[in-house]
């Protein structure tokens, strides 16, 4: 069975264009995964992605996860509510641009205005490398508010496509 999926590619070219989401409370903190721990990336990918058809990496073996997360181009940040895991994002640095490769919240943290905060921080962290642009793609399988969140933060669509999966 094939399904038509609408995919949008978005970008933001300056930190000045960011319309920042508010931090919900002081109970939340964000940190770079250091030391690198591929199990955390794998955990978030599987648990957030299960509701959004994230399937590409499900076939990865341990070696592939380790190679990916150990790349100097990959930075993973984790959002916590006190000591509990809440969400994450992965940044991939490419020459003069940064891609927000994955960003998401665990289901129990949906509808708490955390998505706007998490995306704002992802954009801010992306611009630390002084890229020409920060970009992301989202599709109709992602959270129902994903595209709205990207647009609300100041990102602009630069490409649209429909794919069959």
CSV table of C-alpha atoms in Angstrom, one decimal:
chain,number,residue,atom,x,y,z
A,1,UNK,CA,0.0,0.0,0.0
A,2,UNK,CA,1.4,3.4,-0.9
A,3,UNK,CA,0.5,6.7,0.8
A,4,UNK,CA,0.9,10.2,-0.6
A,5,UNK,CA,2.9,12.4,1.9
A,6,UNK,CA,3.4,16.1,1.6
A,7,UNK,CA,6.9,17.3,2.5
A,8,UNK,CA,7.9,20.9,3.2
A,9,UNK,CA,11.4,22.2,3.5
A,10,UNK,CA,11.9,25.3,5.6
A,11,UNK,CA,14.7,27.6,6.3
A,12,UNK,CA,15.7,30.6,8.5
A,13,UNK,CA,18.6,32.8,7.4
A,14,UNK,CA,19.2,34.9,10.4
A,15,UNK,CA,18.8,34.6,14.2
A,16,UNK,CA,17.1,38.1,13.9
A,17,UNK,CA,14.2,36.4,12.1
A,18,UNK,CA,13.5,34.0,15.0
A,19,UNK,CA,10.2,34.5,16.8
A,20,UNK,CA,11.1,32.8,20.0
A,21,UNK,CA,8.9,30.5,22.0
A,22,UNK,CA,8.8,31.0,25.8
A,23,UNK,CA,10.4,28.6,28.3
A,24,UNK,CA,7.4,27.0,30.0
A,25,UNK,CA,9.0,26.8,33.5
A,26,UNK,CA,12.3,26.6,35.3
A,27,UNK,CA,11.7,22.8,35.7
A,28,UNK,CA,12.9,22.4,32.1
A,29,UNK,CA,16.5,22.3,31.1
A,30,UNK,CA,18.4,21.6,27.9
A,31,UNK,CA,21.8,20.0,27.6
A,32,UNK,CA,24.2,18.7,24.9
A,33,UNK,CA,24.6,14.9,25.2
A,34,UNK,CA,28.2,14.8,26.4
A,35,UNK,CA,29.6,12.2,26.5
A,36,UNK,CA,27.9,11.0,23.3
A,37,UNK,CA,25.4,8.2,24.0
A,38,UNK,CA,23.9,6.6,20.9
A,39,UNK,CA,21.3,4.9,23.1
A,40,UNK,CA,19.7,8.2,23.8
A,41,UNK,CA,19.4,9.1,20.1
A,42,UNK,CA,18.0,5.6,19.4
A,43,UNK,CA,15.5,5.9,22.3
A,44,UNK,CA,14.2,9.3,21.1
A,45,UNK,CA,14.1,8.2,17.5
A,46,UNK,CA,12.1,5.1,18.2
A,47,UNK,CA,9.7,6.6,20.9
A,48,UNK,CA,8.9,9.9,19.2
A,49,UNK,CA,9.1,8.5,15.7
A,50,UNK,CA,6.7,5.6,16.2
A,51,UNK,CA,3.7,7.9,15.9
A,52,UNK,CA,5.1,9.7,12.8
A,53,UNK,CA,6.4,6.9,10.6
A,54,UNK,CA,10.1,7.5,11.3
A,55,UNK,CA,11.4,4.3,9.8
A,56,UNK,CA,14.8,5.0,8.1
A,57,UNK,CA,16.9,4.3,11.1
A,58,UNK,CA,15.0,1.3,12.5
A,59,UNK,CA,17.2,-1.0,10.4
A,60,UNK,CA,20.4,0.5,11.8
A,61,UNK,CA,22.7,-1.8,13.8
A,62,UNK,CA,24.6,-0.6,16.8
A,63,UNK,CA,27.7,0.2,14.7
A,64,UNK,CA,25.7,2.5,12.4
A,65,UNK,CA,24.2,4.3,15.4
A,66,UNK,CA,27.6,4.8,17.0
A,67,UNK,CA,29.2,6.0,13.8
A,68,UNK,CA,26.4,8.5,13.3
A,69,UNK,CA,26.3,9.9,16.8
A,70,UNK,CA,30.1,10.1,17.0
A,71,UNK,CA,30.3,12.2,13.9
A,72,UNK,CA,31.8,15.7,14.5
A,73,UNK,CA,28.9,17.1,12.4
A,74,UNK,CA,26.2,15.7,14.7
A,75,UNK,CA,25.1,17.4,17.9
A,76,UNK,CA,22.3,16.1,20.0
A,77,UNK,CA,20.5,18.1,22.7
A,78,UNK,CA,18.1,16.7,25.3
A,79,UNK,CA,15.2,18.5,27.0
A,80,UNK,CA,14.5,17.4,30.5
A,81,UNK,CA,11.7,18.1,32.9
A,82,UNK,CA,13.7,18.1,36.2
A,83,UNK,CA,15.3,14.6,35.7
A,84,UNK,CA,12.8,13.1,33.3
A,85,UNK,CA,13.5,13.0,29.6
A,86,UNK,CA,11.0,15.2,27.6
A,87,UNK,CA,12.4,15.6,24.1
A,88,UNK,CA,15.4,16.1,21.9
A,89,UNK,CA,16.8,17.5,18.7
A,90,UNK,CA,19.7,16.6,16.4
A,91,UNK,CA,21.7,19.2,14.5
A,92,UNK,CA,23.7,18.2,11.5
A,93,UNK,CA,26.3,20.8,10.5
A,94,UNK,CA,27.0,20.9,6.7
A,95,UNK,CA,29.7,23.4,5.5
A,96,UNK,CA,27.8,26.7,5.6
A,97,UNK,CA,24.4,25.5,6.8
A,98,UNK,CA,22.9,23.6,9.7
A,99,UNK,CA,20.1,21.1,9.4
A,100,UNK,CA,17.7,20.3,12.3
A,101,UNK,CA,17.7,16.7,11.4
A,102,UNK,CA,15.2,15.5,14.1
A,103,UNK,CA,13.2,17.3,16.7
A,104,UNK,CA,10.5,16.0,18.9
A,105,UNK,CA,8.8,15.5,22.3
A,106,UNK,CA,7.8,12.3,24.0
A,107,UNK,CA,4.0,11.9,23.8
A,108,UNK,CA,3.4,12.8,27.5
A,109,UNK,CA,4.9,16.2,26.8
A,110,UNK,CA,2.7,17.1,23.9
A,111,UNK,CA,0.3,20.1,24.2
A,112,UNK,CA,2.3,21.9,26.8
A,113,UNK,CA,3.8,24.6,24.5
A,114,UNK,CA,7.1,22.8,24.6
A,115,UNK,CA,7.5,22.5,20.9
A,116,UNK,CA,7.8,26.2,20.3
A,117,UNK,CA,10.5,26.4,23.0
A,118,UNK,CA,12.4,23.4,21.8
A,119,UNK,CA,12.4,24.6,18.2
A,120,UNK,CA,13.5,28.1,19.3
A,121,UNK,CA,16.5,26.6,21.2
A,122,UNK,CA,17.3,24.3,18.3
A,123,UNK,CA,17.5,27.4,16.0
A,124,UNK,CA,19.6,29.4,18.4
A,125,UNK,CA,22.0,26.5,18.9
A,126,UNK,CA,22.2,26.0,15.1
A,127,UNK,CA,23.3,29.6,14.6
A,128,UNK,CA,26.3,29.2,17.0
A,129,UNK,CA,28.2,27.9,14.0
A,130,UNK,CA,27.4,31.0,12.0
A,131,UNK,CA,25.7,29.2,9.1
A,132,UNK,CA,24.3,30.8,6.0
A,133,UNK,CA,21.0,29.2,6.9
A,134,UNK,CA,19.3,26.7,9.2
A,135,UNK,CA,16.9,24.3,7.6
A,136,UNK,CA,14.5,21.5,8.3
A,137,UNK,CA,12.0,19.4,6.6
A,138,UNK,CA,8.7,18.2,7.9
A,139,UNK,CA,5.9,16.2,6.4
A,140,UNK,CA,2.2,15.4,6.7
A,141,UNK,CA,3.1,12.4,8.9
A,142,UNK,CA,4.7,14.6,11.6
A,143,UNK,CA,2.9,16.1,14.6
A,144,UNK,CA,-0.2,18.0,13.4
A,145,UNK,CA,1.4,21.3,14.8
A,146,UNK,CA,4.9,20.8,13.3
A,147,UNK,CA,4.5,22.9,10.2
A,148,UNK,CA,2.7,25.7,12.1
A,149,UNK,CA,5.4,25.7,14.7
A,150,UNK,CA,8.2,26.1,12.1
A,151,UNK,CA,6.3,28.9,10.4
A,152,UNK,CA,5.5,30.6,13.7
A,153,UNK,CA,9.2,30.7,14.7
A,154,UNK,CA,10.0,32.6,11.5
A,155,UNK,CA,11.0,29.8,9.2
A,156,UNK,CA,10.0,30.1,5.5
A,157,UNK,CA,9.1,27.3,3.1
A,158,UNK,CA,11.6,27.0,0.3
A,159,UNK,CA,10.5,23.8,-1.3
A,160,UNK,CA,7.4,21.5,-1.4
A,161,UNK,CA,7.0,18.0,-2.7
A,162,UNK,CA,4.6,15.1,-2.6
A,163,UNK,CA,6.1,11.7,-2.3
A,164,UNK,CA,4.7,8.2,-2.2
A,165,UNK,CA,5.7,5.9,0.6
